[in-house]
């Protein structure tokens, strides 16, 4: 039987990912044992304090054990953090050191949502793929530039390290882990009991594109504002770079460095975000919305929309407009 540790970081972080992980894994164990098989995991909560309070003292978690008493574990789950990531890192240096040590000792590690900040702070994500909540993506890239961030991915699985996207998508990560460490039937059982859609791979359609502006390049910020103000017009990137008296190659280079996207990708994402809001809030047809965001080719619009959201314009409209 493997030992699985669900961490309880210091600070008012996310309670639901701690409770949800505990409930699903213990239920998977119960289902497994009902088939006259020994439990797969011994599940324990561990932290560096005897008690951690949440939501201004409304709830509290008392971990089973302290990390100082836990020399070795086989699997570690890092829950989601609150939005003060810098403070969470500062308050949990002991946990970060312990996580790195456990990985060196052979443990596998899974981070939930913004728990990736603790995982990356341990140095375990450098050069590896990682996902986190799309809201935190720009900040995460800035803090951890050596990490291959892929916020469109719901789950990443690389060299014994698992990460997942935002908020309650941690439920999908847990079903993924149940299937990997128990079996498919147990994963299906848990997905039915907790009513979690099995097999989800992307969080693309949930991303709200607000523009990547956590940078200091004023020229790029001006170009971004111009793009966002002229989505309905035909914008040629060559003309855009000339507008700012910058050569095309240098313009692209500065834009990518500042935003993580090429100018064309940024234009596409901004147009698709406008189209998404139009589909959500009015009864216009796909063609009408397509023309309003500067496209005249249905196939091209459909391909770009699917590339950004993971689904077609019609599927998006049917799902989000009632």
Tab-separated table of C-alpha atoms in Angstrom:
chain	number	residue	atom	x	y	z
A	1	UNK	CA	0.000	0.000	0.000
A	2	UNK	CA	1.337	3.417	-1.005
A	3	UNK	CA	1.327	6.429	1.294
A	4	UNK	CA	-0.408	9.507	-0.140
A	5	UNK	CA	-0.036	12.909	1.474
A	6	UNK	CA	-2.453	15.781	0.936
A	7	UNK	CA	-0.671	18.943	2.045
A	8	UNK	CA	-2.341	21.647	4.142
A	9	UNK	CA	-0.335	24.819	3.423
A	10	UNK	CA	-0.223	27.664	5.933
A	11	UNK	CA	-2.484	30.603	5.205
A	12	UNK	CA	-6.074	30.999	4.095
A	13	UNK	CA	-5.758	29.002	0.916
A	14	UNK	CA	-8.250	26.741	-0.861
A	15	UNK	CA	-10.181	24.352	1.385
A	16	UNK	CA	-12.236	22.671	-1.337
A	17	UNK	CA	-9.254	21.085	-3.096
A	18	UNK	CA	-8.099	19.574	0.215
A	19	UNK	CA	-11.517	18.178	1.102
A	20	UNK	CA	-12.291	17.095	-2.475
A	21	UNK	CA	-9.033	15.197	-2.850
A	22	UNK	CA	-9.561	13.455	0.494
A	23	UNK	CA	-13.160	12.449	-0.279
A	24	UNK	CA	-12.526	11.109	-3.781
A	25	UNK	CA	-9.413	9.136	-2.852
A	26	UNK	CA	-10.995	7.596	0.252
A	27	UNK	CA	-14.106	6.675	-1.777
A	28	UNK	CA	-11.869	5.066	-4.435
A	29	UNK	CA	-10.197	3.045	-1.661
A	30	UNK	CA	-13.597	1.913	-0.338
A	31	UNK	CA	-14.754	0.792	-3.783
A	32	UNK	CA	-11.468	-1.048	-4.309
A	33	UNK	CA	-11.699	-2.804	-0.925
A	34	UNK	CA	-15.292	-3.866	-1.654
A	35	UNK	CA	-13.801	-6.156	-4.324
A	36	UNK	CA	-11.741	-7.958	-1.645
A	37	UNK	CA	-8.591	-6.065	-2.572
A	38	UNK	CA	-6.258	-4.189	-0.218
A	39	UNK	CA	-6.452	-0.366	-0.320
A	40	UNK	CA	-4.167	1.301	-2.848
A	41	UNK	CA	-3.374	4.340	-0.696
A	42	UNK	CA	-3.104	5.288	2.930
A	43	UNK	CA	-4.365	8.866	2.707
A	44	UNK	CA	-3.146	11.417	5.246
A	45	UNK	CA	-3.242	15.181	5.552
A	46	UNK	CA	0.057	16.798	6.549
A	47	UNK	CA	1.238	20.330	7.238
A	48	UNK	CA	3.708	22.306	9.278
A	49	UNK	CA	1.108	23.501	11.840
A	50	UNK	CA	-1.339	21.678	14.119
A	51	UNK	CA	-4.285	23.633	12.736
A	52	UNK	CA	-4.902	25.851	9.714
A	53	UNK	CA	-7.948	28.119	9.590
A	54	UNK	CA	-9.860	29.048	6.454
A	55	UNK	CA	-12.299	31.833	5.550
A	56	UNK	CA	-11.635	34.032	8.590
A	57	UNK	CA	-11.859	31.135	11.025
A	58	UNK	CA	-15.149	29.740	9.734
A	59	UNK	CA	-13.464	26.401	8.971
A	60	UNK	CA	-10.298	24.753	10.248
A	61	UNK	CA	-8.223	21.737	9.199
A	62	UNK	CA	-6.210	19.674	11.691
A	63	UNK	CA	-3.725	17.584	9.661
A	64	UNK	CA	-3.151	13.963	10.628
A	65	UNK	CA	0.566	14.579	10.953
A	66	UNK	CA	3.360	17.132	10.672
A	67	UNK	CA	5.691	16.986	7.686
A	68	UNK	CA	8.634	16.874	10.110
A	69	UNK	CA	7.391	13.464	11.293
A	70	UNK	CA	6.869	12.194	7.759
A	71	UNK	CA	10.237	11.160	6.389
A	72	UNK	CA	8.908	9.429	3.274
A	73	UNK	CA	5.730	9.364	1.256
A	74	UNK	CA	4.904	7.952	-2.175
A	75	UNK	CA	2.594	10.637	-3.518
A	76	UNK	CA	2.042	14.311	-2.629
A	77	UNK	CA	-0.970	16.451	-3.535
A	78	UNK	CA	-0.518	20.224	-3.297
A	79	UNK	CA	-3.870	22.050	-3.049
A	80	UNK	CA	-4.793	25.356	-4.623
A	81	UNK	CA	-3.592	28.634	-3.090
A	82	UNK	CA	-5.300	31.956	-2.533
A	83	UNK	CA	-4.515	34.862	-4.850
A	84	UNK	CA	-1.627	36.231	-2.775
A	85	UNK	CA	0.896	33.837	-4.290
A	86	UNK	CA	3.972	35.688	-3.037
A	87	UNK	CA	2.746	35.536	0.539
A	88	UNK	CA	1.780	31.869	0.203
A	89	UNK	CA	5.320	31.057	-0.968
A	90	UNK	CA	6.844	33.010	1.919
A	91	UNK	CA	4.598	31.290	4.492
A	92	UNK	CA	5.332	27.791	3.233
A	93	UNK	CA	9.097	27.560	2.827
A	94	UNK	CA	9.172	24.428	5.019
A	95	UNK	CA	6.625	22.720	2.751
A	96	UNK	CA	8.517	23.758	-0.391
A	97	UNK	CA	11.755	22.253	0.943
A	98	UNK	CA	9.906	19.094	1.994
A	99	UNK	CA	8.228	18.723	-1.428
A	100	UNK	CA	11.598	18.916	-3.197
A	101	UNK	CA	13.077	16.347	-0.809
A	102	UNK	CA	10.185	13.912	-1.307
A	103	UNK	CA	10.524	14.133	-5.086
A	104	UNK	CA	14.235	13.407	-4.810
A	105	UNK	CA	13.317	10.404	-2.645
A	106	UNK	CA	11.076	9.013	-5.387
A	107	UNK	CA	7.655	10.454	-4.574
A	108	UNK	CA	5.318	11.637	-7.320
A	109	UNK	CA	3.812	15.111	-6.945
A	110	UNK	CA	0.498	16.573	-8.132
A	111	UNK	CA	-0.381	20.259	-7.872
A	112	UNK	CA	-3.931	21.561	-8.006
A	113	UNK	CA	-4.579	24.850	-9.813
A	114	UNK	CA	-2.333	27.568	-8.306
A	115	UNK	CA	-0.625	25.013	-6.076
A	116	UNK	CA	1.793	25.028	-9.016
A	117	UNK	CA	3.393	28.084	-7.393
A	118	UNK	CA	4.684	25.922	-4.525
A	119	UNK	CA	5.753	23.192	-6.945
A	120	UNK	CA	7.622	25.660	-9.156
A	121	UNK	CA	9.197	27.309	-6.101
A	122	UNK	CA	10.667	23.910	-5.234
A	123	UNK	CA	12.467	24.026	-8.598
A	124	UNK	CA	10.673	20.918	-9.842
A	125	UNK	CA	8.999	22.477	-12.876
A	126	UNK	CA	11.988	24.067	-14.627
A	127	UNK	CA	12.000	22.829	-18.213
A	128	UNK	CA	8.776	20.880	-17.700
A	129	UNK	CA	5.210	21.386	-18.886
A	130	UNK	CA	2.754	22.783	-16.386
A	131	UNK	CA	-0.820	24.010	-16.196
A	132	UNK	CA	-2.527	26.298	-13.706
A	133	UNK	CA	-5.577	28.547	-13.555
A	134	UNK	CA	-5.792	30.761	-16.639
A	135	UNK	CA	-6.303	33.780	-14.348
A	136	UNK	CA	-2.817	33.286	-12.922
A	137	UNK	CA	-1.088	32.459	-16.222
A	138	UNK	CA	0.493	35.861	-16.963
A	139	UNK	CA	1.809	36.261	-13.429
A	140	UNK	CA	3.067	32.679	-13.325
A	141	UNK	CA	5.034	33.149	-16.561
A	142	UNK	CA	6.640	36.273	-15.160
A	143	UNK	CA	7.609	34.639	-11.842
A	144	UNK	CA	8.725	31.306	-13.332
A	145	UNK	CA	10.058	31.952	-16.866
A	146	UNK	CA	11.860	28.582	-17.011
A	147	UNK	CA	8.575	26.638	-16.823
A	148	UNK	CA	6.786	25.573	-20.015
A	149	UNK	CA	3.360	26.884	-19.019
A	150	UNK	CA	0.408	25.463	-20.989
A	151	UNK	CA	-2.736	27.013	-19.473
A	152	UNK	CA	-4.999	25.526	-22.147
A	153	UNK	CA	-4.180	22.029	-20.855
A	154	UNK	CA	-6.417	20.593	-18.150
A	155	UNK	CA	-3.800	18.063	-16.993
A	156	UNK	CA	-0.065	17.640	-17.535
A	157	UNK	CA	1.811	14.438	-16.691
A	158	UNK	CA	5.601	14.500	-16.940
A	159	UNK	CA	8.334	12.621	-15.036
A	160	UNK	CA	6.209	11.875	-11.992
A	161	UNK	CA	4.798	15.399	-11.762
A	162	UNK	CA	1.154	16.194	-12.459
A	163	UNK	CA	-0.445	19.630	-12.711
A	164	UNK	CA	-3.923	20.785	-13.595
A	165	UNK	CA	-5.911	23.841	-14.590
A	166	UNK	CA	-8.148	26.096	-12.544
A	167	UNK	CA	-10.660	25.859	-9.740
A	168	UNK	CA	-12.849	22.736	-9.646
A	169	UNK	CA	-11.069	21.143	-12.586
A	170	UNK	CA	-8.981	19.501	-9.858
A	171	UNK	CA	-11.795	16.921	-9.802
A	172	UNK	CA	-10.764	15.849	-13.305
A	173	UNK	CA	-7.150	15.476	-12.175
A	174	UNK	CA	-8.257	13.230	-9.310
A	175	UNK	CA	-10.302	11.016	-11.634
A	176	UNK	CA	-7.214	10.808	-13.876
A	177	UNK	CA	-5.104	9.705	-10.903
A	178	UNK	CA	-7.721	7.200	-9.734
A	179	UNK	CA	-7.712	5.564	-13.161
A	180	UNK	CA	-3.912	5.482	-13.176
A	181	UNK	CA	-3.451	4.016	-9.688
A	182	UNK	CA	-6.640	1.953	-9.305
A	183	UNK	CA	-8.264	1.070	-12.633
A	184	UNK	CA	-10.728	2.329	-15.225
A	185	UNK	CA	-13.739	0.863	-13.452
A	186	UNK	CA	-12.906	2.639	-10.201
A	187	UNK	CA	-12.468	5.913	-12.083
A	188	UNK	CA	-15.855	5.479	-13.761
A	189	UNK	CA	-17.438	4.673	-10.397
A	190	UNK	CA	-15.991	7.834	-8.803
A	191	UNK	CA	-16.967	9.969	-11.786
A	192	UNK	CA	-20.568	8.744	-11.419
A	193	UNK	CA	-20.737	9.102	-7.640
A	194	UNK	CA	-19.296	12.627	-7.663
A	195	UNK	CA	-20.818	13.462	-11.081
A	196	UNK	CA	-17.543	14.512	-12.685
A	197	UNK	CA	-17.239	14.462	-16.475
A	198	UNK	CA	-14.605	11.840	-17.258
A	199	UNK	CA	-11.988	12.343	-19.957
A	200	UNK	CA	-11.875	16.162	-20.075
A	201	UNK	CA	-8.517	17.299	-21.438
A	202	UNK	CA	-8.800	21.059	-21.941
A	203	UNK	CA	-9.830	24.245	-20.151
A	204	UNK	CA	-9.644	26.318	-23.347
A	205	UNK	CA	-13.334	27.181	-23.559
A	206	UNK	CA	-13.279	28.601	-20.006
A	207	UNK	CA	-10.417	31.021	-20.587
A	208	UNK	CA	-11.404	34.695	-20.623
A	209	UNK	CA	-8.799	36.564	-22.658
A	210	UNK	CA	-8.117	39.914	-21.028
A	211	UNK	CA	-4.896	40.737	-22.822
A	212	UNK	CA	-1.402	40.013	-21.520
A	213	UNK	CA	-0.310	43.387	-20.174
A	214	UNK	CA	1.889	42.559	-17.205
A	215	UNK	CA	4.964	43.850	-18.983
A	216	UNK	CA	6.888	47.109	-19.384
A	217	UNK	CA	7.088	47.489	-23.177
A	218	UNK	CA	5.077	50.649	-23.898
A	219	UNK	CA	5.211	50.150	-27.659
A	220	UNK	CA	3.653	46.692	-27.330
A	221	UNK	CA	0.985	48.062	-24.969
A	222	UNK	CA	0.080	50.702	-27.554
A	223	UNK	CA	-0.087	48.021	-30.247
A	224	UNK	CA	-2.332	45.902	-28.039
A	225	UNK	CA	-4.680	48.835	-27.452
A	226	UNK	CA	-4.790	49.547	-31.181
A	227	UNK	CA	-5.654	45.914	-31.956
A	228	UNK	CA	-8.390	45.823	-29.308
A	229	UNK	CA	-9.894	49.088	-30.577
A	230	UNK	CA	-9.951	47.982	-34.223
A	231	UNK	CA	-11.045	44.350	-34.108
A	232	UNK	CA	-13.692	44.949	-36.746
A	233	UNK	CA	-11.172	46.286	-39.242
A	234	UNK	CA	-8.747	44.407	-41.444
A	235	UNK	CA	-5.420	44.642	-39.617
A	236	UNK	CA	-2.201	43.767	-41.461
A	237	UNK	CA	0.671	43.102	-39.064
A	238	UNK	CA	3.135	44.708	-41.506
A	239	UNK	CA	1.124	47.930	-41.404
A	240	UNK	CA	0.860	47.688	-37.621
A	241	UNK	CA	4.639	47.432	-37.183
A	242	UNK	CA	5.137	50.320	-39.625
A	243	UNK	CA	2.665	52.380	-37.595
A	244	UNK	CA	5.073	52.143	-34.667
A	245	UNK	CA	8.164	52.611	-36.845
A	246	UNK	CA	9.530	49.183	-35.969
A	247	UNK	CA	10.727	46.523	-38.421
A	248	UNK	CA	8.445	43.503	-38.707
A	249	UNK	CA	10.916	40.980	-37.257
A	250	UNK	CA	11.777	43.220	-34.306
A	251	UNK	CA	8.088	44.000	-33.776
A	252	UNK	CA	7.238	40.299	-33.622
A	253	UNK	CA	10.169	39.596	-31.301
A	254	UNK	CA	9.178	42.334	-28.829
A	255	UNK	CA	5.523	41.334	-28.964
A	256	UNK	CA	6.290	37.664	-28.228
A	257	UNK	CA	8.668	38.575	-25.407
A	258	UNK	CA	6.076	40.849	-23.780
A	259	UNK	CA	2.896	38.790	-24.247
A	260	UNK	CA	3.874	35.229	-25.079
A	261	UNK	CA	1.915	35.512	-28.339
A	262	UNK	CA	2.787	36.672	-31.838
A	263	UNK	CA	0.861	39.799	-32.958
A	264	UNK	CA	-1.311	37.596	-35.201
A	265	UNK	CA	-2.100	35.191	-32.352
A	266	UNK	CA	-2.972	38.130	-30.130
A	267	UNK	CA	-5.297	39.549	-32.787
A	268	UNK	CA	-6.974	36.159	-33.195
A	269	UNK	CA	-7.459	35.681	-29.462
A	270	UNK	CA	-8.873	39.204	-29.025
A	271	UNK	CA	-11.324	38.674	-31.917
A	272	UNK	CA	-12.422	35.283	-30.610
A	273	UNK	CA	-12.994	36.739	-27.125
A	274	UNK	CA	-15.229	39.432	-28.637
A	275	UNK	CA	-17.079	36.768	-30.633
A	276	UNK	CA	-17.568	34.634	-27.497
A	277	UNK	CA	-19.247	37.519	-25.687
A	278	UNK	CA	-21.452	38.168	-28.729
A	279	UNK	CA	-22.537	34.511	-28.810
A	280	UNK	CA	-23.290	34.588	-25.072
A	281	UNK	CA	-25.349	37.773	-25.072
A	282	UNK	CA	-27.348	38.063	-28.289
A	283	UNK	CA	-29.119	36.079	-30.983
A	284	UNK	CA	-26.857	36.985	-33.887
A	285	UNK	CA	-25.903	34.182	-36.244
A	286	UNK	CA	-22.391	32.803	-36.542
A	287	UNK	CA	-21.985	34.603	-39.884
A	288	UNK	CA	-23.109	37.947	-38.443
A	289	UNK	CA	-20.651	37.715	-35.567
A	290	UNK	CA	-17.920	36.537	-37.930
A	291	UNK	CA	-18.246	39.674	-40.082
A	292	UNK	CA	-18.313	41.911	-36.998
A	293	UNK	CA	-14.911	40.658	-35.871
A	294	UNK	CA	-13.241	41.171	-39.225
A	295	UNK	CA	-13.551	37.728	-40.838
A	296	UNK	CA	-15.131	37.084	-44.231
A	297	UNK	CA	-14.240	33.396	-44.611
A	298	UNK	CA	-16.406	31.008	-42.574
A	299	UNK	CA	-13.843	28.206	-42.676
A	300	UNK	CA	-11.028	30.468	-41.481
A	301	UNK	CA	-13.179	31.865	-38.652
A	302	UNK	CA	-14.256	28.378	-37.575
A	303	UNK	CA	-10.669	27.108	-37.553
A	304	UNK	CA	-9.362	30.043	-35.501
A	305	UNK	CA	-12.281	29.825	-33.060
A	306	UNK	CA	-11.718	26.102	-32.521
A	307	UNK	CA	-7.970	26.627	-32.143
A	308	UNK	CA	-8.550	29.152	-29.345
A	309	UNK	CA	-11.523	27.584	-27.540
A	310	UNK	CA	-11.356	23.900	-28.432
A	311	UNK	CA	-14.910	23.894	-29.821
A	312	UNK	CA	-16.699	25.309	-32.889
A	313	UNK	CA	-18.542	28.676	-32.911
A	314	UNK	CA	-21.891	26.897	-33.217
A	315	UNK	CA	-21.098	24.551	-30.320
A	316	UNK	CA	-20.084	27.517	-28.183
A	317	UNK	CA	-23.228	29.471	-29.045
A	318	UNK	CA	-25.472	26.459	-28.339
A	319	UNK	CA	-23.780	25.843	-24.997
A	320	UNK	CA	-23.640	29.368	-23.593
A	321	UNK	CA	-26.645	31.130	-25.135
A	322	UNK	CA	-30.080	30.073	-23.930
